[in-house]
Short mmCIF file of C-alpha atoms in Angstrom, two decimals:
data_model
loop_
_atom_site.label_atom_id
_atom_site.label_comp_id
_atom_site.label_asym_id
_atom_site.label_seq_id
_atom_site.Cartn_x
_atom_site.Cartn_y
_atom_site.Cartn_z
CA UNK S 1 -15.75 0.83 0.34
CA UNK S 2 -15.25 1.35 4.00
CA UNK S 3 -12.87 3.88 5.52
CA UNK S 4 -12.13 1.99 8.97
CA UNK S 5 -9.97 5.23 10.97
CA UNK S 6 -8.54 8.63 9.36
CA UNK S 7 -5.93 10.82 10.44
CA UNK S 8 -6.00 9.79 13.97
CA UNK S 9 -2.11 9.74 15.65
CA UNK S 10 -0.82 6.14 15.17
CA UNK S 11 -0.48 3.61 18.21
CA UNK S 12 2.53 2.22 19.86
CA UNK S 13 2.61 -0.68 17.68
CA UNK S 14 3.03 1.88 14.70
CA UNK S 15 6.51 2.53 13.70
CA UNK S 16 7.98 6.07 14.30
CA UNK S 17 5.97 8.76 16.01
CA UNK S 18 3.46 11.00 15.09
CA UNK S 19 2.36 8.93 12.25
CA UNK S 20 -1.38 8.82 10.61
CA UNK S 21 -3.29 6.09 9.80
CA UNK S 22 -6.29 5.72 7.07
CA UNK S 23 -7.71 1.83 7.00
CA UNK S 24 -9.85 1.52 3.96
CA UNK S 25 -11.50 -2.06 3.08
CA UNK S 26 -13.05 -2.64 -0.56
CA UNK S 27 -14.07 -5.91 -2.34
CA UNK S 28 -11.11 -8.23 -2.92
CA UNK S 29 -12.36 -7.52 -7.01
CA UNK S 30 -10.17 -5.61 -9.72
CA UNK S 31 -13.25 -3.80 -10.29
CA UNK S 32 -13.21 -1.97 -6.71
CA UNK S 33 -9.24 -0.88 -6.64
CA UNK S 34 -9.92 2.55 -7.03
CA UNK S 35 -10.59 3.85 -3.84
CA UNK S 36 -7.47 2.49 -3.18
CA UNK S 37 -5.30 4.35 -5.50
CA UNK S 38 -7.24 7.77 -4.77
CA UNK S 39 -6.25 7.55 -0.69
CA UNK S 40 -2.74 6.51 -1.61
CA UNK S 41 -2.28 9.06 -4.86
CA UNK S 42 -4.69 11.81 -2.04
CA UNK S 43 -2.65 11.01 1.56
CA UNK S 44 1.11 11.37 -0.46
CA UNK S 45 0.60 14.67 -2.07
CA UNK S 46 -0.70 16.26 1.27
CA UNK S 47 2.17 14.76 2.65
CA UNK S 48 4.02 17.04 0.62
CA UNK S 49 5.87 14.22 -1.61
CA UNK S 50 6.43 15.37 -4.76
CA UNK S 51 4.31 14.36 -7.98
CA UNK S 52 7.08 11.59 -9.02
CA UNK S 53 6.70 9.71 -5.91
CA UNK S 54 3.05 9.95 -5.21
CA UNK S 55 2.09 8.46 -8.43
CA UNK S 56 4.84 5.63 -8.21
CA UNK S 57 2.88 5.12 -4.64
CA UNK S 58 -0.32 5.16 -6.86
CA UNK S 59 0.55 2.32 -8.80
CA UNK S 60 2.44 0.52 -6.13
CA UNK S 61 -0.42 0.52 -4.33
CA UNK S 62 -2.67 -0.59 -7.22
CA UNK S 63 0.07 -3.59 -7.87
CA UNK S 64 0.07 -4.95 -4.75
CA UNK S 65 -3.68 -4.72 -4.33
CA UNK S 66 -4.03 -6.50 -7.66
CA UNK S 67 -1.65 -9.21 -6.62
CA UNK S 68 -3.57 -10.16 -3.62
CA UNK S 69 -6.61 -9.77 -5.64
CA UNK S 70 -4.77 -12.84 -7.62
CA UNK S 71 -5.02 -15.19 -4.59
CA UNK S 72 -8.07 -13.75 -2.55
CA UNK S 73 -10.52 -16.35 -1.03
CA UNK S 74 -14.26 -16.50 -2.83
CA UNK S 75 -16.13 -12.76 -1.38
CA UNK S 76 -13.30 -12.04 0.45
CA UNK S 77 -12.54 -8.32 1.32
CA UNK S 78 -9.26 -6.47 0.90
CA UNK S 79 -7.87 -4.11 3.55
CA UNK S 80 -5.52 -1.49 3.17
CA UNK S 81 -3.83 0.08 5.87
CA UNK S 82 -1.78 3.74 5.15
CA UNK S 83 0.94 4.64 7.85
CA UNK S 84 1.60 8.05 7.28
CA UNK S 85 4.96 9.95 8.87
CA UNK S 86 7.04 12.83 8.69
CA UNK S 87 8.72 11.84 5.42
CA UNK S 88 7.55 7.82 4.60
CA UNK S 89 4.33 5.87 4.12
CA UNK S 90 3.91 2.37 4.89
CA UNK S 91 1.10 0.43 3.20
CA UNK S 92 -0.11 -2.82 4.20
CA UNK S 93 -2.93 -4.46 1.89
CA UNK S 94 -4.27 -8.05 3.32
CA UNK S 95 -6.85 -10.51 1.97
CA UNK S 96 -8.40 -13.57 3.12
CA UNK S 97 -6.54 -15.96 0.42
CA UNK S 98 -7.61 -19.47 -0.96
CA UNK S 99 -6.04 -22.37 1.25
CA UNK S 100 -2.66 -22.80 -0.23
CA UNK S 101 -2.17 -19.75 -2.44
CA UNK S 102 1.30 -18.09 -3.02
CA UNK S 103 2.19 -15.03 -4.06
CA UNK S 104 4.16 -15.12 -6.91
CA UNK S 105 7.56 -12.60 -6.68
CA UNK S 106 8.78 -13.35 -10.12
CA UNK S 107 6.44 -11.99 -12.53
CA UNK S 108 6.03 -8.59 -14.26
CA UNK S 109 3.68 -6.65 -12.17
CA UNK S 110 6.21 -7.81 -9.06
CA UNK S 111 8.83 -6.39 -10.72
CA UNK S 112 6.93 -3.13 -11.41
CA UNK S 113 6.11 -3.16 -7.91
CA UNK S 114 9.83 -3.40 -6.52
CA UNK S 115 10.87 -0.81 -8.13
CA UNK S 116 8.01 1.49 -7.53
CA UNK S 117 9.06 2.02 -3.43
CA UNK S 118 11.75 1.57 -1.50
CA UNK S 119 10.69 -2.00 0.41
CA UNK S 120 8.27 -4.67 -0.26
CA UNK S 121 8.09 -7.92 1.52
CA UNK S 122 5.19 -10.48 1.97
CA UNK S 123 3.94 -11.90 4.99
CA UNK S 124 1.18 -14.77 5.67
CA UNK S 125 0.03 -18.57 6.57
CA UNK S 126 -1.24 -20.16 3.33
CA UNK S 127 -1.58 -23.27 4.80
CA UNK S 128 -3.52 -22.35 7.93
CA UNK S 129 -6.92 -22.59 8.21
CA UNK S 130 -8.03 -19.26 7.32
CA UNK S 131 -5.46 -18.52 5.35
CA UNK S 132 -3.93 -14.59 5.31
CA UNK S 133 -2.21 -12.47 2.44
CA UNK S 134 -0.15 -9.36 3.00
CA UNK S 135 1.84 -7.33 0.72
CA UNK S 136 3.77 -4.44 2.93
CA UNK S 137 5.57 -1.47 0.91
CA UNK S 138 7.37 1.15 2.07
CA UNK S 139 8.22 4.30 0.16
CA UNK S 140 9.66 7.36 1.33
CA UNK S 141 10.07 11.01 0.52
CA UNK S 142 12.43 12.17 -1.71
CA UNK S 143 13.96 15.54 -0.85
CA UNK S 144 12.35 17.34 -3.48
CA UNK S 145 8.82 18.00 -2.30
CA UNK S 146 6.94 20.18 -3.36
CA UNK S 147 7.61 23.48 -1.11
CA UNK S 148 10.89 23.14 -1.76
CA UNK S 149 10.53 23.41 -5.48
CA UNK S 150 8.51 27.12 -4.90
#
């Protein structure tokens, strides 16, 4: 596993303002997910979301990182990007994919997914030469956090 930035102020190509951002690459292998889950499941409940949503960010996270898994080029490493603001987080999770793999968005686990967050969409070239997978979800606070329940 390799943590890329942490809690450093997002850029001006990140959406909103103020926002964090935690890259963290791992082995495009259902074996090395974990990591994954932990920042998503460890960055939503200091965000103050409440128990509910961070675990259905847990396993949204996991999905999508398991679908790319699906269609990930030989050795190739997955990256997961966490876009953390005031009341949302944004998760991008990309893999080097096999020359013309598609993501399939009409399966189980996709339909798990879309109903885990608020947004999902796909992005990338499978028939370019080096080939890119992205699965993007977006899920935001509910107005029950935490505090607010005390």
């Amino acid at each position: 596993m390799s943590v890329v930035g942490s809690g450093e102020p997002a850029g001006t190509s990140t959406p909103g303002q103020g926002g964090r951002i935690v890259v963290v690459q791992v082995g495009a292998s259902a074996s090395e997910l974990h990591p994954l889950r932990l920042v998503a499941a460890g960055l939503a409940a200091r965000a103050d979301f409440d128990l509910d949503t961070v675990e259905d960010l847990r396993l949204a996270v996991d999905q999508a990182a398991s679908e790319l898994v699906a269609v990930a080029a030989p050795d190739a490493v997955l990256t997961c990007t966490f876009c953390l603001e005031d009341a949302r987080m944004e998760v991008t999770s990309s893999v080097p994919a096999q020359p013309g793999a598609i993501l399939p968005q009409d399966s189980f686990g996709w339909r798990v997914l879309t109903t885990l967050v608020d947004e999902v969409w796909v992005t990338g070239e499978p028939d370019s030469a080096t080939p890119v997978m992205s699965i993007t979800l977006s899920k935001r606070r509910s107005n029950n956090t935490v505090t607010e329940r005390r």
